[in-house]
Short mmCIF file of C-alpha atoms in Angstrom, two decimals:
data_model
loop_
_atom_site.label_atom_id
_atom_site.label_comp_id
_atom_site.label_asym_id
_atom_site.label_seq_id
_atom_site.Cartn_x
_atom_site.Cartn_y
_atom_site.Cartn_z
CA MET A 25 17.59 109.04 244.40
CA SER A 26 14.00 109.48 243.30
CA GLY A 27 13.87 113.15 242.39
CA SER A 28 12.63 114.72 239.16
CA LEU A 29 14.72 114.33 236.06
CA TRP A 30 14.34 118.02 235.24
CA LEU A 31 16.52 120.37 237.15
CA ARG A 32 14.55 123.05 238.81
CA VAL A 33 15.69 126.39 237.57
CA PRO A 34 15.36 129.02 240.21
CA GLY A 35 12.61 131.38 239.21
CA GLY A 36 12.08 129.65 235.83
CA ASP A 37 9.81 127.14 234.10
CA THR A 38 10.54 123.47 234.47
CA LEU A 39 9.10 122.58 230.96
CA PRO A 40 11.61 122.01 228.16
CA ALA A 41 12.14 124.83 225.66
CA ILE A 42 9.70 124.58 222.72
CA PRO A 43 11.31 125.66 219.43
CA ARG A 44 9.75 128.81 218.03
CA PRO A 45 9.66 129.75 214.30
CA ARG A 46 12.62 131.79 213.31
CA ARG A 47 12.12 135.31 212.22
CA THR A 48 13.30 135.56 208.61
CA GLY A 49 15.22 138.55 207.58
CA PRO A 50 15.75 140.04 204.10
CA GLY A 51 18.66 137.71 203.34
CA ASP A 52 17.23 134.59 204.89
CA PRO A 53 15.60 132.16 202.35
CA GLY A 54 13.19 130.88 204.96
CA PRO A 55 12.05 127.31 205.41
CA ALA A 56 12.18 124.87 202.53
CA GLY A 57 8.91 124.67 200.51
CA ASP A 58 7.06 121.66 199.20
CA PRO A 59 9.12 120.08 196.40
CA MET A 60 5.92 119.37 194.48
CA ASP A 61 4.99 123.04 194.51
CA GLN A 62 8.44 124.00 193.32
CA LEU A 63 8.35 121.47 190.50
CA ALA A 64 4.84 122.55 189.47
CA GLU A 65 5.95 126.18 189.43
CA ARG A 66 9.05 125.38 187.37
CA LEU A 67 7.11 123.36 184.77
CA ASP A 68 3.92 125.42 184.93
CA GLY A 69 3.75 126.24 181.19
CA LEU A 70 4.39 122.69 180.04
CA ILE A 71 1.96 121.16 182.52
CA ALA A 72 -0.82 123.62 181.73
CA ALA A 73 -0.55 122.97 177.99
CA ALA A 74 -0.49 119.16 178.33
CA VAL A 75 -3.54 117.25 177.19
CA HIS A 76 -2.55 114.01 178.98
CA PRO A 77 -0.35 113.11 181.99
CA ASP A 78 1.89 111.03 179.71
CA GLU A 79 3.14 114.26 178.11
CA ILE A 80 4.32 115.45 181.52
CA ALA A 81 5.90 112.07 182.25
CA ALA A 82 7.85 112.31 178.98
CA VAL A 83 9.11 115.77 179.99
CA LEU A 84 10.18 114.50 183.42
CA GLU A 85 12.06 111.55 181.95
CA SER A 86 13.73 113.74 179.32
CA ASP A 87 14.83 116.01 182.21
CA GLY A 88 16.80 113.09 183.64
CA MET A 89 14.51 112.19 186.57
CA THR A 90 14.77 108.53 187.45
CA ASP A 91 12.21 106.62 189.49
CA GLU A 92 14.66 106.42 192.39
CA HIS A 93 15.17 110.18 192.41
CA ILE A 94 11.38 110.72 192.23
CA ARG A 95 10.82 108.41 195.24
CA LEU A 96 13.48 110.18 197.29
CA ALA A 97 12.69 113.77 196.33
CA TYR A 98 8.92 113.72 195.83
CA GLY A 99 7.69 110.60 197.55
CA ARG A 100 5.98 109.21 194.44
CA HIS A 101 6.44 105.75 193.01
CA ASP A 102 7.52 106.66 189.49
CA SER A 103 7.34 109.38 186.82
CA PHE A 104 3.79 108.45 185.81
CA GLY A 105 2.43 108.85 189.32
CA LEU A 106 4.21 112.17 189.68
CA ALA A 107 2.92 113.30 186.28
CA GLU A 108 -0.68 112.44 187.20
CA GLU A 109 -0.50 114.50 190.38
CA LEU A 110 1.07 117.45 188.57
CA TYR A 111 -1.60 117.20 185.86
CA ALA A 112 -4.35 117.33 188.52
CA ARG A 113 -2.69 120.14 190.46
CA VAL A 114 -2.15 122.62 187.60
CA PRO A 115 -5.27 123.86 185.72
CA ARG A 116 -5.44 123.57 181.92
CA ALA A 117 -4.31 126.69 180.04
CA PHE A 118 -3.51 126.36 176.35
CA PRO A 119 -1.37 129.29 175.23
CA GLU A 120 -1.83 130.76 171.81
CA PRO A 121 0.91 129.65 169.39
CA GLU A 122 3.47 132.12 168.27
CA HIS A 123 2.81 133.91 165.01
CA VAL A 124 4.10 131.82 162.13
CA PRO A 125 3.99 132.68 158.43
CA ASP A 126 1.08 131.25 156.48
CA PRO A 127 2.46 128.36 154.36
CA TRP A 128 -0.57 128.54 152.03
CA LYS A 129 -0.29 132.20 151.15
CA VAL A 130 0.10 132.66 147.39
CA SER A 131 0.01 135.62 145.08
CA LEU A 132 -3.37 136.39 143.57
CA THR A 133 -1.63 137.86 140.53
CA ALA A 134 0.19 134.60 139.83
CA CYS A 135 -3.05 132.61 140.05
CA LEU A 136 -4.87 135.04 137.76
CA LEU A 137 -1.98 134.79 135.32
CA ARG A 138 -2.38 131.02 135.21
CA GLY A 139 -6.09 131.42 134.51
CA VAL A 140 -5.32 133.76 131.60
CA VAL A 141 -2.73 131.34 130.25
CA PHE A 142 -5.29 128.53 130.44
CA ALA A 143 -7.85 130.47 128.40
CA LEU A 144 -5.64 132.44 126.01
CA PRO A 145 -5.03 129.54 123.59
CA GLY A 146 -8.75 129.70 122.75
CA LEU A 147 -7.95 132.76 120.67
CA ALA A 148 -6.17 130.46 118.24
CA TYR A 149 -9.58 129.27 117.07
CA VAL A 150 -10.42 132.85 116.16
CA LEU A 151 -7.38 133.00 113.86
CA GLY A 152 -7.99 129.55 112.41
CA ALA A 153 -11.76 129.82 111.95
CA PRO A 154 -11.65 130.93 108.26
CA LEU A 155 -9.39 127.97 107.49
CA LEU A 156 -11.91 125.52 108.97
CA GLU A 157 -14.78 126.50 106.71
CA GLY A 158 -16.79 123.71 105.20
CA PRO A 159 -20.06 121.85 105.47
CA LYS A 160 -21.28 120.88 108.92
CA ASP A 161 -20.53 117.37 110.08
CA ARG A 162 -23.06 114.63 110.76
CA LEU A 163 -23.77 116.00 114.24
CA GLY A 164 -24.47 119.50 113.01
CA LEU A 165 -21.22 120.92 114.39
CA PRO A 166 -18.97 123.30 112.46
CA ALA A 167 -16.47 121.65 110.14
CA GLY A 168 -13.41 120.22 111.89
CA THR A 169 -14.90 120.33 115.39
CA LEU A 170 -14.80 116.58 116.07
CA PRO A 171 -11.08 116.05 115.21
CA LEU A 172 -10.16 119.02 117.38
CA LEU A 173 -12.28 117.79 120.28
CA ALA A 174 -10.90 114.25 120.07
CA GLY A 175 -7.31 115.48 120.15
CA ALA A 176 -8.03 117.95 122.95
CA LEU A 177 -9.70 115.36 125.21
CA ILE A 178 -6.94 112.78 124.78
CA GLY A 179 -4.29 115.42 125.35
CA TRP A 180 -6.09 116.70 128.43
CA VAL A 181 -6.31 113.23 129.99
CA TRP A 182 -2.69 112.38 129.24
CA ASP A 183 -1.27 115.68 130.43
CA GLN A 184 -3.26 115.58 133.68
CA THR A 185 -1.63 112.22 134.40
CA LEU A 186 1.79 113.45 133.31
CA SER A 187 1.52 116.60 135.43
CA HIS A 188 0.80 114.55 138.54
CA ARG A 189 3.91 112.45 138.01
CA ALA A 190 6.10 115.48 137.39
CA TYR A 191 4.68 117.39 140.37
CA THR A 192 5.30 114.36 142.58
CA TRP A 193 8.97 114.35 141.61
CA LEU A 194 9.15 118.08 142.30
CA GLY A 195 7.59 117.48 145.72
CA LEU A 196 10.33 114.94 146.43
CA GLY A 197 12.92 117.58 145.58
CA ASP A 198 14.14 115.83 142.42
CA ARG A 199 13.77 118.42 139.67
CA ALA A 200 15.98 116.39 137.34
CA ALA A 201 13.59 113.41 137.56
CA ALA A 202 10.64 115.72 136.90
CA GLY A 203 12.43 117.00 133.81
CA ARG A 204 13.08 113.47 132.56
CA THR A 205 9.42 112.58 133.12
CA LEU A 206 8.29 115.56 131.07
CA LEU A 207 10.93 114.88 128.42
CA VAL A 208 9.47 111.44 127.76
CA GLY A 209 5.80 112.09 128.53
CA ALA A 210 5.15 115.34 126.66
CA PRO A 211 6.09 114.02 123.17
CA VAL A 212 4.13 110.82 123.80
CA GLY A 213 1.06 112.86 124.77
CA ALA A 214 1.40 114.97 121.62
CA LEU A 215 1.56 111.87 119.46
CA LEU A 216 -1.52 110.42 121.15
CA GLY A 217 -3.45 113.65 120.58
CA ILE A 218 -2.49 113.71 116.90
CA ALA A 219 -3.44 110.04 116.49
CA ALA A 220 -6.82 110.64 118.14
CA ALA A 221 -7.58 113.52 115.77
CA LEU A 222 -6.56 111.49 112.73
CA THR A 223 -8.94 108.69 113.65
CA VAL A 224 -11.96 111.01 113.18
CA PRO A 225 -12.86 111.12 109.47
CA GLY A 226 -14.65 113.80 107.52
CA GLY A 227 -12.86 116.95 108.67
CA PRO A 228 -11.36 119.58 106.36
CA PRO A 229 -7.62 119.11 105.65
CA PHE A 230 -6.57 122.10 107.73
CA SER A 231 -8.41 120.74 110.78
CA TYR A 232 -5.92 117.87 111.08
CA ALA A 233 -2.96 120.24 110.81
CA PHE A 234 -4.60 122.47 113.40
CA ALA A 235 -5.19 119.46 115.70
CA ALA A 236 -1.52 118.46 115.34
CA GLY A 237 -0.43 121.96 116.35
CA GLN A 238 -2.92 121.88 119.23
CA ALA A 239 -1.44 118.61 120.51
CA LEU A 240 2.12 119.95 120.29
CA TYR A 241 1.13 123.10 122.11
CA VAL A 242 -0.60 121.19 124.93
CA GLY A 243 2.58 119.18 125.50
CA ALA A 244 4.78 122.29 125.51
CA ALA A 245 2.38 124.18 127.79
CA THR A 246 2.33 121.26 130.23
CA VAL A 247 6.12 121.41 130.51
CA LEU A 248 6.23 125.16 131.08
CA LEU A 249 3.33 125.24 133.55
CA VAL A 250 4.64 122.36 135.66
CA LEU A 251 8.07 123.97 135.86
CA GLY A 252 6.58 127.33 136.85
CA ARG A 253 7.22 129.22 133.60
CA GLU A 254 3.82 130.88 133.19
CA ARG A 255 5.27 134.24 132.15
CA VAL A 256 7.43 132.59 129.51
CA LEU A 257 4.38 130.81 128.10
CA LEU A 258 2.41 134.05 128.12
CA ALA A 259 5.16 135.70 126.07
CA ALA A 260 5.07 132.82 123.58
CA LEU A 261 1.33 133.29 123.13
CA GLY A 262 1.75 137.01 122.49
CA PRO A 263 1.87 136.94 118.63
CA MET A 264 -1.18 134.69 118.37
CA ALA A 265 -3.20 136.72 120.90
CA ALA A 266 -2.38 140.02 119.20
CA GLY A 267 -3.32 138.59 115.81
CA ALA A 268 -6.62 137.26 117.16
CA LEU A 269 -7.53 140.69 118.52
CA PHE A 270 -6.76 142.29 115.16
CA ALA A 271 -8.81 139.59 113.42
CA LEU A 272 -11.88 140.67 115.39
CA PHE A 273 -11.84 144.07 113.65
CA THR A 274 -10.19 143.39 110.30
CA ASP A 275 -9.87 140.52 107.84
CA LEU A 276 -6.31 139.23 108.05
CA PRO A 277 -4.80 137.36 105.09
CA VAL A 278 -4.52 133.61 105.37
CA ARG A 279 -0.71 133.72 105.31
CA VAL A 280 -0.66 136.13 108.24
CA ARG A 281 -3.04 133.97 110.23
CA VAL A 282 -1.00 130.82 109.64
CA GLY A 283 2.25 132.67 110.32
CA LEU A 284 1.04 133.95 113.69
CA LEU A 285 -0.20 130.51 114.73
CA VAL A 286 3.07 128.86 113.72
CA ALA A 287 5.14 131.57 115.41
CA SER A 288 3.45 131.08 118.79
CA LEU A 289 3.61 127.30 118.46
CA LEU A 290 7.32 127.31 117.63
CA ALA A 291 8.02 129.75 120.46
CA ALA A 292 6.20 127.57 123.01
CA CYS A 293 7.91 124.38 121.82
CA THR A 294 11.35 126.00 121.75
CA LEU A 295 10.97 127.41 125.26
CA ALA A 296 9.73 124.05 126.54
CA VAL A 297 12.69 122.20 125.00
CA ARG A 298 15.03 124.72 126.59
CA GLU A 299 13.65 123.82 130.02
CA LEU A 300 14.08 120.07 129.53
CA PRO A 301 17.27 118.05 130.11
CA VAL A 302 17.46 116.92 126.48
CA ALA A 303 21.20 116.15 126.40
CA GLU A 304 21.07 114.25 129.69
CA GLY A 305 18.03 112.31 128.49
CA VAL A 306 19.76 111.30 125.26
CA ARG A 307 22.85 110.12 127.15
CA ALA A 308 20.69 108.15 129.61
CA GLY A 309 18.82 106.52 126.73
CA VAL A 310 22.04 105.53 125.01
CA ARG A 311 23.40 104.05 128.25
CA ARG A 312 20.20 102.08 128.78
CA ILE A 313 20.33 100.67 125.25
CA ARG A 314 23.98 99.69 125.71
CA ASP A 315 23.27 98.04 129.05
CA ARG A 316 20.42 96.01 127.60
CA ALA A 317 22.55 94.99 124.63
CA GLY A 318 25.37 93.96 126.98
CA HIS A 319 23.04 91.81 129.09
CA ARG A 320 21.52 90.25 126.00
CA HIS A 321 24.89 89.23 124.52
CA GLY A 322 26.56 88.34 127.79
CA GLU A 323 28.73 85.22 127.90
CA GLY A 324 28.10 82.22 130.11
CA PRO A 325 24.92 80.61 131.35
CA VAL A 326 24.65 82.86 134.42
CA ARG A 327 24.29 86.63 134.15
CA TRP A 328 24.90 88.37 137.45
CA ARG A 329 22.87 91.46 138.33
CA MET A 330 24.46 94.37 140.05
CA LEU A 331 23.18 94.74 143.61
CA ARG A 332 21.60 98.02 144.58
CA GLY A 333 23.79 100.46 146.36
CA ALA A 334 22.82 102.05 149.64
CA GLU A 335 22.11 105.38 148.03
CA GLU A 336 19.72 103.79 145.52
CA GLU A 337 18.01 101.62 148.12
CA TYR A 338 17.06 104.56 150.29
CA GLY A 339 16.58 107.16 147.54
CA PRO A 340 13.20 108.75 146.88
CA ARG A 341 10.89 106.62 144.81
CA GLY A 342 8.66 108.09 142.17
CA PRO A 343 4.89 107.78 141.87
CA ARG A 344 3.31 104.55 140.80
CA ILE A 345 1.28 104.42 137.61
CA GLY A 346 -1.83 103.52 139.57
CA ASP A 347 -1.49 106.72 141.61
CA SER A 348 -1.46 108.90 138.50
CA VAL A 349 -4.32 107.29 136.58
CA PRO A 350 -7.10 108.83 138.76
CA TYR A 351 -5.85 112.29 137.84
CA GLY A 352 -6.31 111.46 134.19
CA MET A 353 -9.79 110.11 134.85
CA PHE A 354 -10.65 113.28 136.75
CA GLY A 355 -9.46 115.32 133.78
CA LEU A 356 -11.55 113.21 131.39
CA GLY A 357 -14.68 113.56 133.50
CA THR A 358 -14.42 117.32 133.98
CA GLY A 359 -13.43 117.81 130.33
CA LEU A 360 -16.52 115.98 129.11
CA LEU A 361 -18.76 117.92 131.50
CA VAL A 362 -17.39 121.23 130.20
CA LEU A 363 -17.78 119.98 126.63
CA TYR A 364 -21.42 119.07 127.21
CA ALA A 365 -22.04 122.43 128.84
CA ALA A 366 -20.92 124.13 125.62
CA LEU A 367 -22.17 121.69 122.96
CA GLY A 368 -24.74 119.51 124.71
CA GLU A 369 -27.77 120.95 122.97
CA VAL A 370 -26.14 120.89 119.54
CA LEU A 371 -25.02 117.27 120.02
CA ALA A 372 -28.62 116.40 120.90
CA GLY A 373 -29.82 117.80 117.58
CA GLY A 374 -30.39 121.42 118.54
CA PRO A 375 -29.49 124.42 116.38
CA THR A 376 -25.91 125.56 115.98
CA GLU A 377 -26.85 128.84 117.65
CA ALA A 378 -27.25 126.91 120.90
CA VAL A 379 -23.46 126.56 121.30
CA ALA A 380 -22.79 127.98 124.78
CA ALA A 381 -19.11 128.82 124.24
CA PRO A 382 -19.10 131.59 126.89
CA SER A 383 -19.81 128.97 129.57
CA ALA A 384 -16.73 126.97 128.61
CA VAL A 385 -14.61 130.12 128.45
CA ALA A 386 -15.90 131.25 131.85
CA LEU A 387 -15.05 127.88 133.42
CA THR A 388 -11.55 128.01 131.93
CA LEU A 389 -10.85 131.58 133.02
CA SER A 390 -12.16 130.86 136.50
CA MET A 391 -9.43 128.30 137.14
CA GLY A 392 -7.10 131.11 138.21
CA PRO A 393 -9.37 132.42 141.00
CA ALA A 394 -10.26 128.81 141.83
CA GLU A 395 -6.61 128.00 142.50
CA TRP A 396 -6.21 131.05 144.74
CA LEU A 397 -9.37 130.17 146.69
CA LEU A 398 -8.12 126.61 147.19
CA HIS A 399 -5.09 128.07 148.92
CA ARG A 400 -7.37 130.36 150.94
CA PHE A 401 -9.31 127.33 152.13
CA ARG A 402 -6.12 125.60 153.23
CA SER A 403 -5.06 128.75 155.06
CA GLY A 404 -8.47 129.11 156.73
CA SER A 405 -8.56 125.47 157.81
CA LEU A 406 -5.09 125.83 159.31
CA ALA A 407 -6.26 128.86 161.29
CA GLY A 408 -9.29 126.82 162.38
CA LEU A 409 -7.00 124.08 163.70
CA ARG A 410 -5.22 126.63 165.88
CA ALA A 411 -8.35 128.30 167.19
CA ALA A 412 -10.71 125.34 167.66
CA ARG A 413 -11.02 123.68 171.09
CA SER A 414 -13.00 120.62 170.04
CA PRO A 415 -13.54 118.50 166.91
CA ARG A 416 -17.04 119.89 166.47
CA GLN A 417 -15.78 123.46 166.71
CA PHE A 418 -13.17 122.75 164.05
CA TRP A 419 -15.78 121.14 161.80
CA LEU A 420 -17.97 124.23 162.06
CA ARG A 421 -15.03 126.50 161.30
CA MET A 422 -14.13 124.35 158.30
CA LEU A 423 -17.70 124.58 156.99
CA GLY A 424 -17.63 128.36 157.34
CA THR A 425 -14.38 128.61 155.42
CA LEU A 426 -15.69 126.22 152.77
CA GLY A 427 -18.87 128.22 152.32
CA ARG A 428 -17.04 131.53 151.94
CA CYS A 429 -14.52 130.20 149.44
CA LEU A 430 -17.10 128.35 147.35
CA ALA A 431 -19.45 131.35 147.33
CA ALA A 432 -16.62 133.64 146.21
CA TYR A 433 -15.68 131.26 143.39
CA LEU A 434 -19.27 130.93 142.17
CA ALA A 435 -19.67 134.71 142.22
CA VAL A 436 -16.58 135.09 140.04
CA LEU A 437 -17.79 132.35 137.71
CA LEU A 438 -21.22 133.94 137.34
CA ALA A 439 -19.65 137.32 136.58
CA LEU A 440 -17.43 135.75 133.91
CA GLY A 441 -20.40 133.91 132.42
CA LEU A 442 -22.49 137.09 132.22
CA ALA A 443 -19.62 139.08 130.71
CA GLY A 444 -18.90 136.38 128.13
CA THR A 445 -22.55 136.13 127.14
CA LEU A 446 -22.76 139.88 126.61
CA LEU A 447 -19.49 140.12 124.64
CA TRP A 448 -19.73 136.92 122.55
CA PRO A 449 -21.44 137.59 119.19
CA GLY A 450 -24.56 135.48 118.76
CA ALA A 451 -24.21 133.67 122.08
CA PRO A 452 -27.43 132.29 123.60
CA GLY A 453 -28.77 134.15 126.62
CA LEU A 454 -27.75 133.08 130.10
CA THR A 455 -31.19 131.96 131.27
CA GLY A 456 -31.97 130.70 134.75
CA VAL A 457 -31.43 127.06 133.79
CA ARG A 458 -28.15 127.81 132.01
CA ALA A 459 -26.91 129.91 134.92
CA ALA A 460 -27.84 127.21 137.44
CA THR A 461 -26.08 124.56 135.34
CA LEU A 462 -22.99 126.74 135.04
CA LEU A 463 -22.84 127.31 138.81
CA LEU A 464 -23.37 123.64 139.57
CA LEU A 465 -20.60 122.69 137.16
CA GLY A 466 -18.38 125.24 138.85
CA ALA A 467 -19.19 123.69 142.22
CA VAL A 468 -18.33 120.25 140.81
CA MET A 469 -14.98 121.40 139.48
CA TRP A 470 -13.98 123.40 142.57
CA THR A 471 -14.93 120.75 145.12
CA GLY A 472 -13.28 118.10 142.94
CA LEU A 473 -10.08 120.12 142.82
CA LEU A 474 -10.34 120.62 146.58
CA LEU A 475 -10.53 116.89 147.21
CA GLN A 476 -7.71 116.37 144.73
CA SER A 477 -5.51 118.85 146.63
CA PHE A 478 -6.00 116.80 149.80
CA GLY A 479 -5.06 113.55 148.05
CA ALA A 480 -8.66 112.27 147.79
CA VAL A 481 -8.54 112.20 144.00
CA ARG A 482 -10.08 108.74 143.61
CA PRO A 483 -13.57 109.58 144.93
CA ALA A 484 -13.52 112.87 143.01
CA ALA A 485 -12.53 111.05 139.82
CA VAL A 486 -15.25 108.42 140.31
CA VAL A 487 -17.96 111.07 140.77
CA CYS A 488 -16.86 113.21 137.80
CA ALA A 489 -16.35 110.25 135.48
CA SER A 490 -19.73 108.79 136.49
CA ALA A 491 -21.43 112.13 135.83
CA ALA A 492 -19.81 112.34 132.40
CA LEU A 493 -20.83 108.75 131.64
CA ALA A 494 -24.43 109.40 132.71
CA GLN A 495 -24.65 112.47 130.49
CA SER A 496 -23.08 110.58 127.57
CA LEU A 497 -25.62 107.76 127.89
CA ALA A 498 -28.49 110.24 128.08
CA LEU A 499 -27.19 111.91 124.92
CA LEU A 500 -26.72 108.66 123.02
CA LEU A 501 -30.09 107.23 124.04
CA GLY A 502 -31.96 110.50 123.64
CA LEU A 503 -33.20 110.54 127.22
CA GLY A 504 -34.69 113.79 128.43
CA GLN A 505 -34.24 117.37 127.39
CA PRO A 506 -30.49 118.28 127.17
CA ARG A 507 -30.67 121.32 129.44
CA LEU A 508 -32.60 119.42 132.11
CA VAL A 509 -30.24 116.44 131.91
CA GLN A 510 -27.23 118.72 132.37
CA LEU A 511 -28.86 120.40 135.34
CA VAL A 512 -29.77 117.11 137.06
CA VAL A 513 -26.40 115.47 136.44
CA ALA A 514 -24.44 118.53 137.58
CA GLY A 515 -26.64 118.89 140.67
CA ALA A 516 -26.20 115.23 141.65
CA ALA A 517 -22.43 115.40 141.17
CA ALA A 518 -22.16 118.64 143.15
CA THR A 519 -24.20 117.14 145.99
CA LEU A 520 -22.03 114.02 146.17
CA LEU A 521 -18.78 115.96 146.07
CA GLY A 522 -20.05 118.39 148.71
CA ALA A 523 -20.93 115.48 150.99
CA LEU A 524 -17.47 113.97 150.44
CA VAL A 525 -15.82 117.27 151.30
CA CYS A 526 -17.78 117.55 154.56
CA LEU A 527 -17.07 113.91 155.42
CA LEU A 528 -13.38 113.69 154.51
CA LEU A 529 -12.19 117.20 155.30
CA GLY A 530 -14.18 117.61 158.50
CA ARG A 531 -11.52 115.66 160.39
CA ALA A 532 -8.56 117.54 161.79
CA THR A 533 -6.18 114.77 160.73
CA ALA A 534 -6.95 115.49 157.06
CA HIS A 535 -5.34 118.93 157.38
CA ARG A 536 -1.93 117.82 158.62
#
């Protein structure tokens, strides 16, 4: 038979039936879509926010997709090939992060309180001034100035180093170790300050007693400030501050002056001792002495050492000495620069009336606003990280935040300098050169503290110590006019520190 394979249907078409698309009703899901489209729709948010296909591949693998499943379901070789296609298919869209609390937000009142606590001890010199009367020393300074300055500088350097070590232990969450560090370091610093004052001859007898009290107070204040007891320290300074205010209007007897000074000193030392683990420290010292004595008198030629336990091996380790020394050098450099700002002209042979004490007081009082503005910079740079879309955009935002914070600090410093000059009896006028020097020194201190807060303390310490050394050499060798030397040195240091800030803090990785 050689007929057609298709049966002829009477009155119908001989072609086979071509399937027609089904009409989908409300309950019918319809034909299956492209699996790639479904996957892209399901992971749309993650894909759009990815900055590289590897991020999408990591998400796919964490979702349990194996290469075999990807080949069967999506027709791609592996997760990386699938991730690259998804990355190309979905446009970039970086969603704004959810609102999170600002970790750098601090109370302005607390920072201002710290600034007041930093400057308030200066009133002790008002109470002790009548007891320091005597002939001027060989440099033309008031009697007893050199012993007090020697003790203050040594104490400042030591306590800057000690504070770093204690703060590091607090950052590791070991408050007990911070207390032990302060328990040992604060008395040692006080002894060093007293010894430094005693090495300077020619002062009146009371100046050495005053320097000893100054050294003890610096140690006690370091303990209370590191442990966050600013209000307690302010209460301890209350008797001395009240007496100094009365002494400005009336002549207090010598016994009253000494009594007020001793009362505040004893209060500060007592409150500091109360915060320290004295009993625990004594017991630890006794155990250490016994252990050493036992090892020394052990029997036999071999003395076995106890192996470290697991908890000691993986416990937090404290700061190394080399990490703390730059903080002391930074304190020495800035301390000398402030000293030269107040006494530079007198040390160079100028009249005693040239003592610019209001500048030193203004720099000390400004440390409270400076601390708050440092936190504002950290907060602004964090906001810049979230808003910037490129490294250059972040760098520009960082510069804007830096300029605003630095300008605000210098405005506060200038206001304090003007107020101090107007209120201080017999203070020299704040001329253009003096004001420029004051502002440049403020820029040096604030940018140095900013670098220090980001861990870049070594370059800041090198610049400040070099500036102090250059000014010391100019003073010893009689090079240039003192005001001009101060202006040039402060300007050079401020320029270097500003360049370091732009170079080191302009990278996003520095703000992690």
